[in-house]
Coordinates of C-alpha atoms in Angstrom, one line a residue:
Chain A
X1 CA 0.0 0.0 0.0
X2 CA 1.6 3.5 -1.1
X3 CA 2.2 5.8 1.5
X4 CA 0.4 9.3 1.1
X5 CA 3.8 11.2 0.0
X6 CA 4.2 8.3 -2.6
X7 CA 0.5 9.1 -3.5
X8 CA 1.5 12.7 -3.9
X9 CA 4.8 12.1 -5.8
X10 CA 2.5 9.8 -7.9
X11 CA 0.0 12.3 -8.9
X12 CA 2.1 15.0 -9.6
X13 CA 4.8 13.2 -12.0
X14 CA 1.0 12.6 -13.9
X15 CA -0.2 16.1 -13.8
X16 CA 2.6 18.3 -14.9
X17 CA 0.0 20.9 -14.6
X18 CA -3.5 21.2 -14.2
X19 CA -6.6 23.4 -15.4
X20 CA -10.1 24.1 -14.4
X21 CA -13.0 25.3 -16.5
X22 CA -14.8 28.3 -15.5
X23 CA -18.3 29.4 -17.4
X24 CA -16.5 27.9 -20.5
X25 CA -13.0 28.7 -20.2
X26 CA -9.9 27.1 -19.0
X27 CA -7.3 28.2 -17.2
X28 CA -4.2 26.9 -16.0
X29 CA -4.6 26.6 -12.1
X30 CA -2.2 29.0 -10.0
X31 CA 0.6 27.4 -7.9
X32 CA -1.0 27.7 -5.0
X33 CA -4.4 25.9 -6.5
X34 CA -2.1 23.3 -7.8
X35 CA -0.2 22.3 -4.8
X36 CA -3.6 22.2 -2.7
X37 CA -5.5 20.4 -5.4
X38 CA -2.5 17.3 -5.7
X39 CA -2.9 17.3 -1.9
X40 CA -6.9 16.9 -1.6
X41 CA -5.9 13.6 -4.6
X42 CA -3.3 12.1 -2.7
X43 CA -5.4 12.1 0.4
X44 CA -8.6 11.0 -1.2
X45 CA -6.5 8.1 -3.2
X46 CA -4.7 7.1 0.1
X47 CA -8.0 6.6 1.9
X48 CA -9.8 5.0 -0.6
X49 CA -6.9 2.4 -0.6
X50 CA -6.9 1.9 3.1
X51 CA -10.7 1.7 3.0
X52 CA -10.4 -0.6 -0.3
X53 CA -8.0 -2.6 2.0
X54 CA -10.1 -2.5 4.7
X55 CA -13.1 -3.5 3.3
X56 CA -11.8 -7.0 1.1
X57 CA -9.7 -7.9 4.1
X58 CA -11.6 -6.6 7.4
X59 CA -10.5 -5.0 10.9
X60 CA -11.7 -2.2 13.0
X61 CA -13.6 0.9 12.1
X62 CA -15.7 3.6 13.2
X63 CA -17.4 2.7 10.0
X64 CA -17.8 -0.9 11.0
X65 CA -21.7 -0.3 11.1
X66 CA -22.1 0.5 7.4
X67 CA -19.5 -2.2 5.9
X68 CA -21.5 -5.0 8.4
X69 CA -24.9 -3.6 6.7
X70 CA -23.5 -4.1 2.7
X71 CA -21.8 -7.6 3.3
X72 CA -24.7 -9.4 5.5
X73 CA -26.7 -11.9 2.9
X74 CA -29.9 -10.5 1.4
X75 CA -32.7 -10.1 3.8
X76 CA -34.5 -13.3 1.3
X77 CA -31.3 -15.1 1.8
X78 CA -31.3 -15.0 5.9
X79 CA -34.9 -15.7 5.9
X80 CA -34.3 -18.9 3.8
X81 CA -30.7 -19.8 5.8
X82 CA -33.5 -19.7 8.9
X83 CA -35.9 -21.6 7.8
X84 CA -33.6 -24.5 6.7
X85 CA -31.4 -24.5 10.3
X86 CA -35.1 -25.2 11.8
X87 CA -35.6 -27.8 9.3
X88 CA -32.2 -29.3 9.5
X89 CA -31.1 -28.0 13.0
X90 CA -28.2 -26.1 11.1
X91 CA -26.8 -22.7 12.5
X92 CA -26.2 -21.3 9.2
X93 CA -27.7 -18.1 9.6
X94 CA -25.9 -17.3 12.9
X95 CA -22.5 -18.4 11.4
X96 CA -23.2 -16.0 8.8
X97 CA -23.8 -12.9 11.0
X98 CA -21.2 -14.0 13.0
X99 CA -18.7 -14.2 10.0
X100 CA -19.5 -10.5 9.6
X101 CA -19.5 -9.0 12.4
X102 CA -16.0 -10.9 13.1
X103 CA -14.8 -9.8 9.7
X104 CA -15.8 -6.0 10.2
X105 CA -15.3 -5.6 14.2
X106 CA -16.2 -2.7 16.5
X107 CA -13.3 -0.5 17.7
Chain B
X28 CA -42.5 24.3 -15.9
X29 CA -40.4 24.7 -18.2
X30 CA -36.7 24.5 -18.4
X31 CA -34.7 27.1 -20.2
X32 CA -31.1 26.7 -21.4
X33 CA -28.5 28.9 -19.7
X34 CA -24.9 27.4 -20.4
X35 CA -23.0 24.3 -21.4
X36 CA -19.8 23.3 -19.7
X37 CA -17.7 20.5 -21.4
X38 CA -14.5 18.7 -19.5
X39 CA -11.7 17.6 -21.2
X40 CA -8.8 16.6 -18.3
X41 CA -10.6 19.2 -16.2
X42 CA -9.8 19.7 -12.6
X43 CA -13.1 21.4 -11.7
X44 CA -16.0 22.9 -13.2
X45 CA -17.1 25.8 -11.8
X46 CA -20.7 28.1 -12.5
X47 CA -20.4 31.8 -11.5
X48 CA -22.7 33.4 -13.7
X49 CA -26.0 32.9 -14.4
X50 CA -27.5 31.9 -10.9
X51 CA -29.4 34.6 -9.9
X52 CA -33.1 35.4 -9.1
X53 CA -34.5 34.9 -12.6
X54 CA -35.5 31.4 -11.8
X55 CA -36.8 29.7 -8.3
X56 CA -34.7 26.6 -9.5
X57 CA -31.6 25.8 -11.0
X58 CA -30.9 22.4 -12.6
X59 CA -27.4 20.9 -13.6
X60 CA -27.5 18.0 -15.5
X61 CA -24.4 15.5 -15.7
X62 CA -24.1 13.7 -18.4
X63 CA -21.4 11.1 -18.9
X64 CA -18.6 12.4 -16.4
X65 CA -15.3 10.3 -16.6
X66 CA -13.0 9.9 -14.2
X67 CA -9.0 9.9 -15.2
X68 CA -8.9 7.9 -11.4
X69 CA -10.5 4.6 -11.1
X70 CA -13.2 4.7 -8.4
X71 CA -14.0 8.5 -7.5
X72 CA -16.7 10.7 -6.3
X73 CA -17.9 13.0 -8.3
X74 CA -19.1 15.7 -5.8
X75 CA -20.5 19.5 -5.6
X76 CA -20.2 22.8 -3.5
X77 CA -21.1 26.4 -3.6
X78 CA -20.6 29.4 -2.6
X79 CA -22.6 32.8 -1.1
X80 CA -22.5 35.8 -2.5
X81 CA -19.5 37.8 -1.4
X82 CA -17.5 34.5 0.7
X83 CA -14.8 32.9 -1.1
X84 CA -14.6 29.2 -2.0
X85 CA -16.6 26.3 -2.4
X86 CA -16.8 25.4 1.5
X87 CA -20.7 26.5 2.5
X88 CA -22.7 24.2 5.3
X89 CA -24.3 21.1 4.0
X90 CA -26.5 18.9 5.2
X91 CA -27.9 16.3 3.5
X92 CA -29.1 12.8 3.8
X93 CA -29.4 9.9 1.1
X94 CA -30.6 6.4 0.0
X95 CA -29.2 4.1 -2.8
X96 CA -29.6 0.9 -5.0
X97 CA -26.5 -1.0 -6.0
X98 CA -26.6 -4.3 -8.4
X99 CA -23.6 -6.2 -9.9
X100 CA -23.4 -6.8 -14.0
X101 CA -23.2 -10.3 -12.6
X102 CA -27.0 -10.1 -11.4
X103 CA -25.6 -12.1 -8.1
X104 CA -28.1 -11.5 -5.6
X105 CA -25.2 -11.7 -3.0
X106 CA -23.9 -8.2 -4.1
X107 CA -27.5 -6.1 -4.5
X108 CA -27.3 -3.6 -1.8
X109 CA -30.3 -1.0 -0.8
X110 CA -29.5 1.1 2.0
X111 CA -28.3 4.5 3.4
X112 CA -24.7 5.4 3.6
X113 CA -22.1 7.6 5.6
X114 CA -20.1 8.2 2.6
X115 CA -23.2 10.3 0.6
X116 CA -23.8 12.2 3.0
X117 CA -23.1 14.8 5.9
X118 CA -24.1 16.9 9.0
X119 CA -23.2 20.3 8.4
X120 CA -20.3 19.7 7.1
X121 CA -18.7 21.7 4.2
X122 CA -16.6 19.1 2.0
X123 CA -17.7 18.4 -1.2
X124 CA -21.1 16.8 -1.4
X125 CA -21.6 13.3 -3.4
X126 CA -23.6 13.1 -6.6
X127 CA -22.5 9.9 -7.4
X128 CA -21.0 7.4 -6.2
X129 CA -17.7 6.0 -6.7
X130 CA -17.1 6.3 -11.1
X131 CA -15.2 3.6 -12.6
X132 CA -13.1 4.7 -15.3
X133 CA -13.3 2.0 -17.5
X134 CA -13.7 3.1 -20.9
X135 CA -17.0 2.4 -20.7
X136 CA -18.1 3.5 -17.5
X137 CA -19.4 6.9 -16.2
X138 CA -21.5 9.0 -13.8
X139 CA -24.7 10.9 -15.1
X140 CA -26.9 12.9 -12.7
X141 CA -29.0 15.9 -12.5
X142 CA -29.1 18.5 -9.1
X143 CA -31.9 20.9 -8.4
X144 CA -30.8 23.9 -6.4
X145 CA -33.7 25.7 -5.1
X146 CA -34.1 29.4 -5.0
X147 CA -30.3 29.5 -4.6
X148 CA -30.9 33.9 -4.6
X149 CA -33.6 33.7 -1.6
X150 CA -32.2 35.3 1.9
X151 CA -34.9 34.3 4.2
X152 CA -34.2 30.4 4.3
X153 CA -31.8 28.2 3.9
X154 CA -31.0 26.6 0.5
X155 CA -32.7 23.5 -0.4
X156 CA -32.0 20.6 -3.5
X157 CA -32.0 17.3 -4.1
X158 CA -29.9 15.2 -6.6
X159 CA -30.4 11.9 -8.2
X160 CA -27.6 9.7 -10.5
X161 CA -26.8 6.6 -11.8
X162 CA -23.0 5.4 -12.3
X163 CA -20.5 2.3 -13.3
X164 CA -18.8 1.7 -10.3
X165 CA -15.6 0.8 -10.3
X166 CA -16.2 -2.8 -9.2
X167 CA -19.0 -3.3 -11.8
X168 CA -21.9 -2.5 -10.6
X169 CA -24.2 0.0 -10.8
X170 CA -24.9 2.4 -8.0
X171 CA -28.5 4.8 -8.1
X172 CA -28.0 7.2 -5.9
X173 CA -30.6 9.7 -4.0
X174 CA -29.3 13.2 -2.2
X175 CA -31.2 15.9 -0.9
X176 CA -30.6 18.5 1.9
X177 CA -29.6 22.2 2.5
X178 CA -26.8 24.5 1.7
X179 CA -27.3 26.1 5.7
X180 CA -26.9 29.8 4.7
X181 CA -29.7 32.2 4.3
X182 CA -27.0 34.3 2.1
X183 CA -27.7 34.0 -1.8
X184 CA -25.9 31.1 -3.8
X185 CA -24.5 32.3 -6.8
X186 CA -21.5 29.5 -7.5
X187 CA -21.6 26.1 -8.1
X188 CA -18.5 23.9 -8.1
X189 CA -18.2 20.3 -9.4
X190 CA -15.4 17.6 -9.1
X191 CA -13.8 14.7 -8.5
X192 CA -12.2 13.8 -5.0
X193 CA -9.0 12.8 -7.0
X194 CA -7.9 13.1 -10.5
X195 CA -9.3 14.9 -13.3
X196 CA -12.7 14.8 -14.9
X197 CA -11.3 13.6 -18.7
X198 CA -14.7 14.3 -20.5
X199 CA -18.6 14.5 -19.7
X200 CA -20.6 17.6 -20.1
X201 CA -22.5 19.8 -17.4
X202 CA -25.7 21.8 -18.4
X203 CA -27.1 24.5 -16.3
X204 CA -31.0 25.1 -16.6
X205 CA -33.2 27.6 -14.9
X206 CA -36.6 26.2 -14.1
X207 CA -40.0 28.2 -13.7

């Protein structure tokens, strides 16, 4: 995983320079623009990596809510894992809960 | 109510886009439309801010709220998502606010939306809108995506700023509309 002063090295050696459109026109951006807009990048491309990271390989985050609430099975799909572990005496639906809320932990 | 043409913005490895003309008290709403915004970055926001008449930069108090529908290309019921999420939106915060969510940029992928700014030149309340898109995210699927809120300023609007959260915008098109 890059650091964020390899992110900014990275995006700069890309964007030589950099413009913005204005009702129509385009202008070069000043220094000053330049320097802070290759800062706002690197930052948003180093935390979308962690969070990239973070979401295919789990841990802890104040976020841990939202990530459990995209990655537990379907509503249909728990209902059906439910009604098979009282048919079968299974635990499948708690195992997959449980997987989640392992995977994506509380801080 | 019908909506009248006021300008046409076109990016081409554009940083930002920026409206500061043309928002004004003529019209009671203002609507941008997005069409076909790619991303130079793989998996970026493309997000919006304003600014009041006589502040400086894009950095005004949102808050805003959301819902969204997300499918894979595969169809695999395991990966359809509806639900409400941190990342769209904010409590009076002033970053960028989300139009879309995060644009692949596959050569064939792309964020289109619309936002409706209400009354953006009123000074008695605070500035309401709502935005909807669809994009190809960058894990191929596609997101739908539902914003609304308030701009918390009773000062008049008369900016509008769009962007990416990194990289450039390398083409897509921004319309501006006033509505009534």
């Amino acid at each position: 995983m890059a650091t964020l002063a390899q992110w900014k090295k990275q995006i700069k050696a890309q964007n030589s320079s950099l413009t913005k459109m204005v009702d129509g026109n385009s202008i070069d951006l000043s220094t000053d623009e330049y320097n802070k807009t290759i800062d706002e990048w690197a930052k948003a491309s180093f935390d979308q990596e962690v969070e990239t990271a973070l979401i295919a390989d789990g841990g802890q985050s104040a976020k841990y809510a939202q990530y459990r609430a995209a990655a537990y099975p379907s509503i249909a799909d728990q209902l059906d894992m439910q009604y098979h572990d009282g048919v079968d005496g299974t635990t499948t639906w708690a195992d997959a809960i449980a997987a989640v809320k392992t995977k994506y932990a509380k801080p | 109510m019908a909506e009248v043409f006021l300008s046409k913005q076109t990016a081409s490895s554009t940083a930002t886009i920026s409206f500061t003309s043309g928002i004004d008290s003529t019209y009671s709403e203002y609507l941008f439309v997005v069409g076909g915004m790619h991303p130079a970055s793989d998996g970026t926001i493309l997000g919006w801010q304003v600014n009041a008449d006589g502040q400086s930069g894009y950095n005004e108090v949102i808050q805003s709220t959301n819902f969204y529908g997300q499918m894979a290309e595969s169809g695999d019921s395991g990966m359809v998502h509806i639900g409400v999420s941190d990342t769209y939106d904010q409590t009076v915060g002033t970053a960028f606010q989300p139009l879309t969510g995060s644009v692949g940029s596959d050569a064939d992928q792309s964020g289109s939306g619309q936002l409706r700014l209400f009354n953006p030149a009123g000074t008695t309340f605070n500035k309401k809108w709502v935005a909807t898109s669809s994009c190809a995210v960058s894990d191929n699927t596609v997101l739908g995506l539902y914003t609304a809120g308030y701009i918390n300023t009773t000062s008049a609007i008369d900016e509008v700023q769009f962007k990416f959260a990194s990289g450039n915008m390398d083409s897509g098109t921004i319309t501006l509309y006033g509505v009534g």
